[in-house]
Short mmCIF file of C-alpha atoms and ligand atoms in Angstrom, two decimals:
data_model
loop_
_atom_site.label_atom_id
_atom_site.label_comp_id
_atom_site.label_asym_id
_atom_site.label_seq_id
_atom_site.Cartn_x
_atom_site.Cartn_y
_atom_site.Cartn_z
CA MET A 3 0.00 0.00 0.00
CA LEU A 4 2.91 2.34 0.69
CA ASP A 5 4.23 1.84 -2.86
CA THR A 6 0.77 2.53 -4.29
CA ALA A 7 0.27 5.68 -2.20
CA LYS A 8 3.72 7.05 -3.12
CA ALA A 9 3.26 6.24 -6.81
CA LEU A 10 -0.09 8.05 -6.88
CA VAL A 11 1.36 11.16 -5.23
CA LYS A 12 4.38 11.11 -7.53
CA SER A 13 2.46 10.72 -10.75
CA ALA A 14 -0.08 13.43 -9.85
CA ALA A 15 2.74 15.79 -8.84
CA GLN A 16 4.55 15.14 -12.12
CA LYS A 17 1.39 15.89 -14.09
CA LEU A 18 1.23 19.23 -12.27
CA GLY A 19 4.85 19.97 -13.22
CA LEU A 20 6.33 19.81 -9.72
CA SER A 21 10.12 19.46 -9.41
CA GLN A 22 11.77 16.34 -7.97
CA ALA A 23 12.62 18.33 -4.83
CA GLU A 24 8.97 19.30 -4.40
CA ILE A 25 7.87 15.69 -4.91
CA ASP A 26 10.41 14.51 -2.33
CA GLN A 27 9.09 17.10 0.10
CA LEU A 28 5.49 15.88 -0.43
CA LEU A 29 6.55 12.33 0.35
CA THR A 30 8.64 13.24 3.40
CA ILE A 31 7.26 11.98 6.69
CA ASN A 32 7.79 14.59 9.40
CA LYS A 33 7.85 12.32 12.44
CA GLU A 34 7.41 8.65 13.27
CA HIS A 35 6.73 7.06 16.64
CA GLN A 36 7.19 3.38 17.31
CA PHE A 37 6.77 1.95 20.80
CA GLU A 38 5.71 -1.08 22.79
CA ILE A 39 2.70 -1.21 25.05
CA GLU A 40 2.82 -3.70 27.88
CA LEU A 41 -0.50 -4.88 29.31
CA SER A 42 -0.93 -6.08 32.92
CA GLU A 43 -1.45 -9.62 31.63
CA GLY A 44 2.12 -9.47 30.29
CA GLN A 45 1.22 -9.10 26.62
CA ARG A 46 3.52 -6.74 24.67
CA LEU A 47 2.01 -4.92 21.70
CA GLN A 48 3.73 -3.00 18.92
CA ALA A 49 2.30 0.48 18.40
CA TYR A 50 2.83 3.27 15.85
CA ARG A 51 1.92 6.87 15.09
CA VAL A 52 3.11 8.42 11.84
CA GLN A 53 2.85 12.20 11.42
CA HIS A 54 3.26 12.86 7.72
CA ASN A 55 2.47 16.49 7.00
CA ASN A 56 1.09 19.46 8.98
CA GLN A 57 1.55 22.21 6.47
CA ARG A 58 -2.20 22.99 6.29
CA GLY A 59 -3.01 22.52 9.98
CA PRO A 60 -2.70 20.00 12.84
CA TYR A 61 -2.00 16.39 11.89
CA LYS A 62 -5.23 14.40 11.60
CA GLY A 63 -5.91 10.69 11.28
CA GLY A 64 -7.36 7.60 12.90
CA ILE A 65 -5.87 4.80 14.98
CA ARG A 66 -6.49 1.19 13.95
CA PHE A 67 -6.24 -1.92 16.09
CA HIS A 68 -5.58 -4.90 13.83
CA PRO A 69 -3.28 -7.95 13.93
CA GLU A 70 -1.94 -7.15 10.45
CA VAL A 71 -1.00 -3.50 11.07
CA ASP A 72 2.60 -2.77 10.10
CA PHE A 73 4.78 0.32 10.00
CA ASP A 74 4.63 0.72 6.21
CA GLU A 75 0.86 0.43 6.18
CA VAL A 76 0.60 3.18 8.81
CA ARG A 77 2.99 5.32 6.75
CA ALA A 78 0.83 4.81 3.63
CA LEU A 79 -2.33 5.65 5.53
CA ALA A 80 -0.75 8.81 6.97
CA ILE A 81 0.15 9.98 3.45
CA LEU A 82 -3.41 9.24 2.32
CA MET A 83 -4.75 11.33 5.24
CA THR A 84 -2.68 14.34 4.13
CA MET A 85 -4.06 13.91 0.62
CA LYS A 86 -7.62 13.45 1.95
CA THR A 87 -7.72 16.54 4.16
CA ALA A 88 -6.09 18.60 1.40
CA ALA A 89 -8.47 17.32 -1.31
CA LEU A 90 -11.43 18.29 0.90
CA ASP A 91 -9.81 21.66 1.59
CA LEU A 92 -9.84 21.16 5.37
CA PRO A 93 -7.31 23.12 7.46
CA LEU A 94 -5.68 19.90 8.64
CA GLY A 95 -2.68 17.70 7.87
CA GLY A 96 -2.25 13.94 7.81
CA SER A 97 -1.22 11.25 10.28
CA LYS A 98 -2.19 7.70 11.24
CA GLY A 99 -1.81 5.35 14.16
CA GLY A 100 -1.95 1.63 14.61
CA VAL A 101 -1.50 -1.14 17.15
CA VAL A 102 -0.73 -4.73 16.16
CA VAL A 103 -3.51 -6.46 18.07
CA ASP A 104 -6.71 -8.39 17.58
CA PRO A 105 -9.01 -6.41 19.88
CA ARG A 106 -11.58 -9.23 19.86
CA LYS A 107 -9.11 -11.23 21.92
CA LEU A 108 -8.84 -8.58 24.65
CA ASN A 109 -11.27 -8.18 27.51
CA THR A 110 -12.69 -4.72 28.24
CA ALA A 111 -10.16 -3.95 30.96
CA ALA A 112 -7.22 -4.80 28.68
CA LEU A 113 -8.71 -2.79 25.82
CA GLU A 114 -9.07 0.22 28.09
CA GLN A 115 -5.51 -0.18 29.36
CA LEU A 116 -4.21 -0.40 25.79
CA SER A 117 -6.13 2.74 24.77
CA ARG A 118 -4.87 4.73 27.76
CA GLU A 119 -1.27 3.52 27.39
CA TYR A 120 -1.27 4.52 23.73
CA VAL A 121 -2.06 8.09 24.80
CA ARG A 122 0.54 8.10 27.62
CA HIS A 123 3.24 7.29 25.09
CA LEU A 124 2.19 10.07 22.72
CA LYS A 125 0.89 12.78 25.04
CA ASP A 126 3.60 15.31 24.11
CA TYR A 127 3.01 14.90 20.39
CA ILE A 128 -0.79 15.02 20.18
CA GLY A 129 -3.38 17.63 21.14
CA PRO A 130 -5.94 20.02 19.63
CA ASP A 131 -3.27 22.11 17.85
CA LYS A 132 -0.77 19.32 17.17
CA ASP A 133 -2.27 16.00 16.13
CA ILE A 134 -5.91 14.95 16.53
CA PRO A 135 -6.48 11.18 16.40
CA ALA A 136 -9.83 9.53 15.61
CA PRO A 137 -11.33 6.07 15.18
CA ASP A 138 -10.37 3.79 12.32
CA VAL A 139 -10.56 0.01 11.77
CA ASN A 140 -11.69 -1.73 15.03
CA THR A 141 -11.66 1.46 17.11
CA ASN A 142 -14.81 3.32 18.14
CA SER A 143 -16.21 6.05 20.37
CA THR A 144 -15.75 3.96 23.55
CA ILE A 145 -12.02 3.68 22.84
CA ILE A 146 -11.75 7.34 21.88
CA ASP A 147 -13.59 8.34 25.10
CA TRP A 148 -10.94 6.50 27.16
CA MET A 149 -8.22 8.19 25.14
CA VAL A 150 -9.60 11.70 25.49
CA ASP A 151 -10.08 11.12 29.21
CA GLU A 152 -6.48 9.97 29.58
CA TYR A 153 -5.23 12.98 27.64
CA SER A 154 -7.25 15.37 29.83
CA VAL A 155 -5.88 13.78 33.01
CA LEU A 156 -2.30 13.99 31.74
CA THR A 157 -2.40 17.50 30.33
CA ASP A 158 -5.30 19.34 32.05
CA ASP A 159 -6.80 19.98 28.61
CA VAL A 160 -10.53 20.56 28.99
CA SER A 161 -11.44 21.32 25.38
CA ARG A 162 -11.84 17.62 24.45
CA ALA A 163 -10.71 18.72 20.98
CA SER A 164 -7.66 16.45 21.27
CA PHE A 165 -9.58 13.55 19.68
CA THR A 166 -12.56 13.25 17.38
CA GLY A 167 -15.06 10.43 17.08
CA LYS A 168 -15.97 10.73 20.77
CA SER A 169 -19.40 9.70 22.01
CA VAL A 170 -21.87 12.57 21.95
CA ALA A 171 -22.00 12.50 25.77
CA LYS A 172 -18.23 13.13 25.88
CA GLY A 173 -18.17 15.98 23.38
CA GLY A 174 -18.55 14.09 20.12
CA SER A 175 -20.57 15.41 17.21
CA LEU A 176 -23.99 14.23 16.16
CA GLY A 177 -23.72 12.61 12.75
CA ARG A 178 -20.10 11.43 13.17
CA ASP A 179 -21.01 7.72 13.29
CA ALA A 180 -22.78 7.80 9.95
CA ALA A 181 -20.49 10.39 8.35
CA THR A 182 -18.19 8.18 6.27
CA GLY A 183 -21.06 6.14 4.82
CA ARG A 184 -23.20 9.23 4.26
CA GLY A 185 -20.31 11.08 2.61
CA GLY A 186 -19.67 8.08 0.34
CA LEU A 187 -23.26 8.16 -0.83
CA ILE A 188 -23.09 11.91 -1.52
CA ALA A 189 -19.93 11.33 -3.57
CA LEU A 190 -21.43 8.44 -5.52
CA THR A 191 -24.63 10.42 -6.19
CA GLU A 192 -22.56 13.25 -7.71
CA LEU A 193 -20.68 10.77 -9.88
CA LEU A 194 -23.91 9.14 -11.09
CA ARG A 195 -25.36 12.55 -11.88
CA HIS A 196 -22.23 13.37 -13.88
CA GLN A 197 -22.63 10.14 -15.81
CA GLY A 198 -26.35 10.71 -16.37
CA LEU A 199 -27.19 7.63 -14.32
CA GLU A 200 -28.87 9.18 -11.29
CA LYS A 201 -32.36 8.16 -12.35
CA LYS A 202 -31.41 4.62 -13.30
CA LYS A 203 -32.00 1.64 -11.05
CA LEU A 204 -28.57 0.25 -10.22
CA THR A 205 -27.58 -2.83 -8.23
CA TYR A 206 -24.74 -2.72 -5.72
CA ALA A 207 -22.74 -5.01 -3.46
CA VAL A 208 -20.92 -4.03 -0.26
CA GLN A 209 -17.72 -5.77 0.74
CA GLY A 210 -17.33 -5.08 4.48
CA PHE A 211 -20.47 -4.41 6.48
CA GLY A 212 -18.90 -2.61 9.46
CA ASN A 213 -19.67 0.94 10.54
CA VAL A 214 -18.92 2.49 7.15
CA GLY A 215 -20.56 -0.12 4.92
CA SER A 216 -23.69 -0.42 7.03
CA PHE A 217 -24.29 3.34 7.28
CA PHE A 218 -23.79 3.66 3.52
CA THR A 219 -26.59 1.15 2.90
CA LEU A 220 -28.85 2.67 5.57
CA VAL A 221 -28.52 6.21 4.28
CA ALA A 222 -28.99 4.95 0.69
CA SER A 223 -32.18 3.13 1.65
CA GLN A 224 -33.54 6.15 3.53
CA SER A 225 -32.76 8.72 0.87
CA HIS A 226 -34.84 7.13 -1.89
CA SER A 227 -31.79 6.52 -4.01
CA LYS A 228 -32.23 4.19 -6.98
CA LEU A 229 -29.56 1.91 -5.62
CA VAL A 230 -30.57 -1.68 -4.87
CA LEU A 231 -28.42 -3.56 -2.37
CA VAL A 232 -28.05 -7.16 -3.58
CA ALA A 233 -25.04 -8.44 -1.63
CA ALA A 234 -23.05 -7.75 1.52
CA SER A 235 -20.20 -9.44 3.34
CA ASP A 236 -18.35 -9.42 6.64
CA SER A 237 -14.84 -10.78 7.19
CA GLY A 238 -16.20 -14.33 7.28
CA SER A 239 -18.68 -14.61 4.43
CA GLY A 240 -21.31 -12.90 2.34
CA ILE A 241 -24.98 -13.00 1.45
CA TYR A 242 -26.70 -12.45 -1.88
CA ASN A 243 -30.25 -11.80 -3.00
CA GLU A 244 -30.75 -10.55 -6.55
CA LYS A 245 -34.17 -9.13 -5.62
CA GLY A 246 -32.60 -6.94 -2.94
CA LEU A 247 -31.56 -7.06 0.71
CA ASN A 248 -33.03 -4.90 3.46
CA ALA A 249 -30.34 -2.55 4.81
CA GLU A 250 -32.14 -2.00 8.09
CA ASP A 251 -32.50 -5.72 8.79
CA LEU A 252 -28.85 -6.32 8.00
CA SER A 253 -27.69 -3.45 10.20
CA LYS A 254 -29.78 -4.69 13.13
CA PHE A 255 -28.48 -8.21 12.62
CA LYS A 256 -24.85 -7.01 12.63
CA ALA A 257 -25.37 -4.60 15.53
CA ALA A 258 -26.56 -7.57 17.59
CA GLY A 259 -23.24 -9.30 16.88
CA GLY A 260 -24.51 -11.54 14.05
CA ARG A 261 -22.24 -13.10 11.43
CA PHE A 262 -23.51 -13.32 7.85
CA LYS A 263 -22.82 -17.06 7.77
CA ASP A 264 -25.85 -17.37 10.06
CA TYR A 265 -28.10 -15.02 8.06
CA ALA A 266 -31.02 -16.67 6.29
CA SER A 267 -30.10 -15.90 2.69
CA LYS A 268 -28.08 -17.32 -0.18
CA GLN A 269 -24.46 -17.56 1.02
CA ILE A 270 -21.48 -16.40 -1.04
CA SER A 271 -17.80 -15.89 -0.27
CA ASN A 272 -16.07 -12.51 -0.15
CA GLU A 273 -14.34 -13.37 -3.42
CA GLN A 274 -17.65 -14.24 -5.08
CA LEU A 275 -19.04 -10.91 -3.93
CA ILE A 276 -16.15 -9.07 -5.56
CA GLY A 277 -16.87 -10.89 -8.83
CA LEU A 278 -20.66 -10.32 -8.84
CA ASP A 279 -22.32 -8.87 -11.92
CA VAL A 280 -23.49 -5.68 -10.20
CA ASP A 281 -23.43 -2.07 -11.39
CA VAL A 282 -21.56 -0.71 -8.36
CA LEU A 283 -19.08 -2.43 -6.07
CA ILE A 284 -18.53 -0.78 -2.69
CA LEU A 285 -15.24 -1.75 -1.05
CA ALA A 286 -15.64 -0.98 2.65
CA ALA A 287 -13.39 -3.55 4.32
CA LEU A 288 -9.59 -3.37 4.36
CA GLY A 289 -6.75 -2.38 2.04
CA ASP A 290 -5.72 -4.49 -0.98
CA ALA A 291 -9.13 -6.14 -1.43
CA VAL A 292 -8.72 -6.06 -5.22
CA THR A 293 -5.26 -6.92 -6.51
CA GLU A 294 -3.77 -8.77 -9.52
CA ARG A 295 -5.02 -11.92 -7.77
CA ASN A 296 -8.74 -11.24 -8.33
CA VAL A 297 -8.98 -8.16 -10.56
CA ASP A 298 -10.04 -10.19 -13.59
CA ASN A 299 -13.18 -11.32 -11.76
CA VAL A 300 -14.49 -7.77 -11.23
CA LYS A 301 -17.54 -7.01 -13.39
CA ALA A 302 -18.82 -3.78 -11.81
CA LYS A 303 -18.37 -0.66 -13.91
CA ILE A 304 -18.14 1.60 -10.85
CA ILE A 305 -16.09 0.94 -7.71
CA VAL A 306 -16.40 3.09 -4.61
CA GLU A 307 -13.37 2.96 -2.31
CA LEU A 308 -14.91 3.39 1.12
CA ALA A 309 -11.95 1.61 2.73
CA ASN A 310 -8.47 3.10 2.52
CA GLY A 311 -6.39 1.65 -0.32
CA PRO A 312 -8.71 -1.25 -1.26
CA VAL A 313 -7.50 -1.41 -4.91
CA ASN A 314 -3.77 -1.86 -5.44
CA GLU A 315 -1.79 -0.22 -8.23
CA ALA A 316 -1.77 -3.19 -10.62
CA ALA A 317 -5.51 -3.72 -10.24
CA TYR A 318 -6.17 0.00 -10.62
CA GLU A 319 -4.28 0.09 -13.94
CA LYS A 320 -6.17 -2.90 -15.29
CA LEU A 321 -9.59 -1.73 -14.16
CA THR A 322 -9.12 1.80 -15.45
CA ARG A 323 -7.93 0.52 -18.84
CA GLY A 324 -11.04 -1.67 -18.98
CA GLY A 325 -13.31 1.35 -18.49
CA CYS A 326 -14.18 0.82 -14.82
CA VAL A 327 -14.62 4.11 -12.94
CA ILE A 328 -13.05 4.10 -9.49
CA LEU A 329 -14.22 6.69 -7.00
CA PRO A 330 -11.00 7.11 -5.00
CA ASP A 331 -10.72 6.65 -1.24
CA ILE A 332 -9.34 10.09 -0.47
CA ILE A 333 -12.64 11.60 -1.63
CA ALA A 334 -15.10 8.69 -1.34
CA ASN A 335 -14.44 8.02 2.36
CA ALA A 336 -13.60 11.59 3.40
CA GLY A 337 -16.98 12.11 5.10
CA GLY A 338 -15.50 10.77 8.34
CA VAL A 339 -12.72 13.28 8.56
CA VAL A 340 -15.00 16.10 7.40
CA VAL A 341 -17.29 15.52 10.38
CA SER A 342 -14.22 15.01 12.57
CA TYR A 343 -13.21 18.51 11.55
CA LEU A 344 -16.72 19.75 12.40
CA GLU A 345 -16.48 18.01 15.79
CA TRP A 346 -13.10 19.62 16.51
CA PHE A 347 -14.50 23.00 15.40
CA GLN A 348 -17.50 22.65 17.73
CA ASN A 349 -15.22 21.69 20.66
CA MET A 350 -12.87 24.61 20.00
CA HIS A 351 -15.77 27.09 19.87
CA GLY A 352 -17.90 25.58 22.64
CA GLU A 353 -20.72 24.82 20.19
CA ASN A 354 -23.12 21.86 19.81
CA TRP A 355 -24.73 21.62 16.41
CA ASN A 356 -27.86 19.64 15.64
CA GLU A 357 -27.59 16.70 13.26
CA ALA A 358 -29.27 18.51 10.37
CA LYS A 359 -26.61 21.23 10.49
CA VAL A 360 -23.78 18.68 10.62
CA ASN A 361 -25.23 16.77 7.68
CA ALA A 362 -25.75 19.97 5.68
CA GLU A 363 -22.11 20.99 6.25
CA LEU A 364 -20.93 17.50 5.32
CA LYS A 365 -22.91 17.68 2.10
CA LYS A 366 -21.42 21.07 1.28
CA TYR A 367 -17.83 19.83 1.70
CA MET A 368 -18.39 16.56 -0.17
CA THR A 369 -20.29 18.12 -3.06
CA LYS A 370 -17.74 20.89 -3.51
CA ALA A 371 -14.86 18.39 -3.60
CA MET A 372 -16.74 16.11 -6.01
CA LEU A 373 -17.56 18.93 -8.43
CA LYS A 374 -13.92 20.04 -8.43
CA LEU A 375 -12.81 16.44 -8.91
CA LEU A 376 -15.12 15.74 -11.85
CA LYS A 377 -14.17 19.02 -13.53
CA LEU A 378 -10.44 18.38 -13.12
CA SER A 379 -10.73 14.83 -14.40
CA ASP A 380 -12.59 16.04 -17.51
CA GLN A 381 -10.24 18.99 -18.11
CA LYS A 382 -7.01 17.03 -17.75
CA HIS A 383 -8.31 13.74 -19.22
CA VAL A 384 -7.17 11.79 -16.18
CA SER A 385 -8.88 9.18 -14.01
CA LEU A 386 -10.76 10.23 -10.88
CA THR A 387 -7.94 8.77 -8.80
CA GLU A 388 -5.31 10.87 -10.56
CA ALA A 389 -7.56 13.93 -10.40
CA ALA A 390 -8.12 13.46 -6.65
CA PHE A 391 -4.40 13.40 -5.95
CA MET A 392 -3.87 16.37 -8.27
CA LEU A 393 -6.61 18.29 -6.45
CA ALA A 394 -4.99 17.52 -3.09
CA ILE A 395 -1.56 18.62 -4.30
CA MET A 396 -3.00 21.79 -5.85
CA HIS A 397 -4.43 22.69 -2.45
CA LEU A 398 -1.16 21.79 -0.70
CA LYS A 399 0.96 23.81 -3.12
CA ASP A 400 -1.57 26.59 -3.63
CA ILE A 401 -1.82 25.93 -7.37
CA LYS A 402 -4.89 27.54 -8.93
CA ASN A 403 -6.84 25.79 -11.67
N1 LIG B 522 -10.13 6.96 10.10
C1 LIG B 522 -10.87 7.82 9.24
C2 LIG B 522 -10.18 7.98 7.91
O1 LIG B 522 -9.40 7.15 7.51
C3 LIG B 522 -11.20 9.13 9.91
C4 LIG B 522 -10.03 9.95 10.29
C5 LIG B 522 -10.37 11.16 11.12
O2 LIG B 522 -11.54 11.42 11.32
O3 LIG B 522 -9.44 11.83 11.55
O4 LIG B 522 -10.43 8.89 7.19
#
C-alpha cells in the first residue's frame, strides 16, 4: 500500500509539473513514533503513530487496532490522510496510528488499558493544535472516550478537541457515526449525476459491512436513491439476493453481533461478492481487497473505495484501462474526517450543532470536492484517482486551476 500511495502522489505531482525536490518534500514523513505497550497480563504490543504532513493545519488521522498492522501500512495511511484533508480543503494535515492487536481477543479492561497507554506514550506529540487522532478500523467512540479522558488527566486539557469520534456525551458530534457512509453516498450520487445515471435503477454489493458499509446502505435506503443492495459481506462470508436485501434488517443483525454465515439468505464468499455482476461495487473492508489476484473477476463498472487503499496499483491500472470508474478513497471516504473537523470546530468554539446542520455541512464539503474532482478529471483527461491526488496537491501547493 505504501508503494501505491507514493506512486499516486508522484504521478499526480509530475502531471502538475512539480520538481523532484517538491515531490520529495510531499513524500517526506515529518515524524514517526514506534513503541511497545505492555499490558498487565504481560502481553507486549507493537504500536505506531506516523505524522506525515502538517503544512495545512494540525496532523489528523485515525488509529487502527488490527493484527496485520505494520509500520509501512501506517505510513501509507498517513500519506493518504494528508491527501484526503487537502483534497477536501480542510485546514488539517495527515497522520495515522496503529497497534498490532486483535481487539476481539482482549477483555474490556485490557482494551481500556491499551487505549490509555497509547495516549501516555504520545501525550507530548498530540493535542488540539498538534495531532488529533480519531477512530479507524476496530476502534470506536468507547475507545476514543478513554483516550480523550487519559489525555485530559495527563495534560489538564478541557477542550476535548484532542480527539474526534468521541461519544456525543463526551463531546462528540452528532452525525459522526454515519459520516463516512453518508459522505460516500453523496460522492457516488454526484458521480452518477455526472454520468447521467442518477435516475437509473442500479444494483450494488458491499464488501465489508462494518460501521462504514452499514451506514452507507442505511442512508442509501432512507434517501430514496435508486440503488438496490443485492449483496453484503463481513470478514467471514457474504450474502446475496438478486431481488434486494433490506439494509435495516442487516444493520440490526450485525449490531446484535450476528455473522452473515448465520443469516437466512443465499451464502457467497467474499471473493464471489467481488466478482458479482453488479453495477456498483462498494469496497468498505480493508486495504488491498482487489489486486492482480482477483482483478479479472471484477464485473462492476463503478467501484467506490470506502476503505483506505482497497485497490492496489496493478488492479487499478487494469480496471481503469477496462473502463471501470473508481471513486477514490481520499474523496469517497472523506466524510468521516470532514465531520471530525466539524467536531473539533464545535469543541474549540464551545458549540453543539444539531444533526441537520452537521449533515448539511458535510454535504457542502463533499459536493464541492466532487464537483472540483469531476471538472479536473474532464479537463485534464485523467482518471478520478489521478484527479483526486492532483486536487490535493494543488491545495497543498496553492496551485490555482
Ligand atoms: N479513520 C478515518 C479515515 O481514515 C477518519 C479519520 C479522522 O476522522 O481523523 O479517514
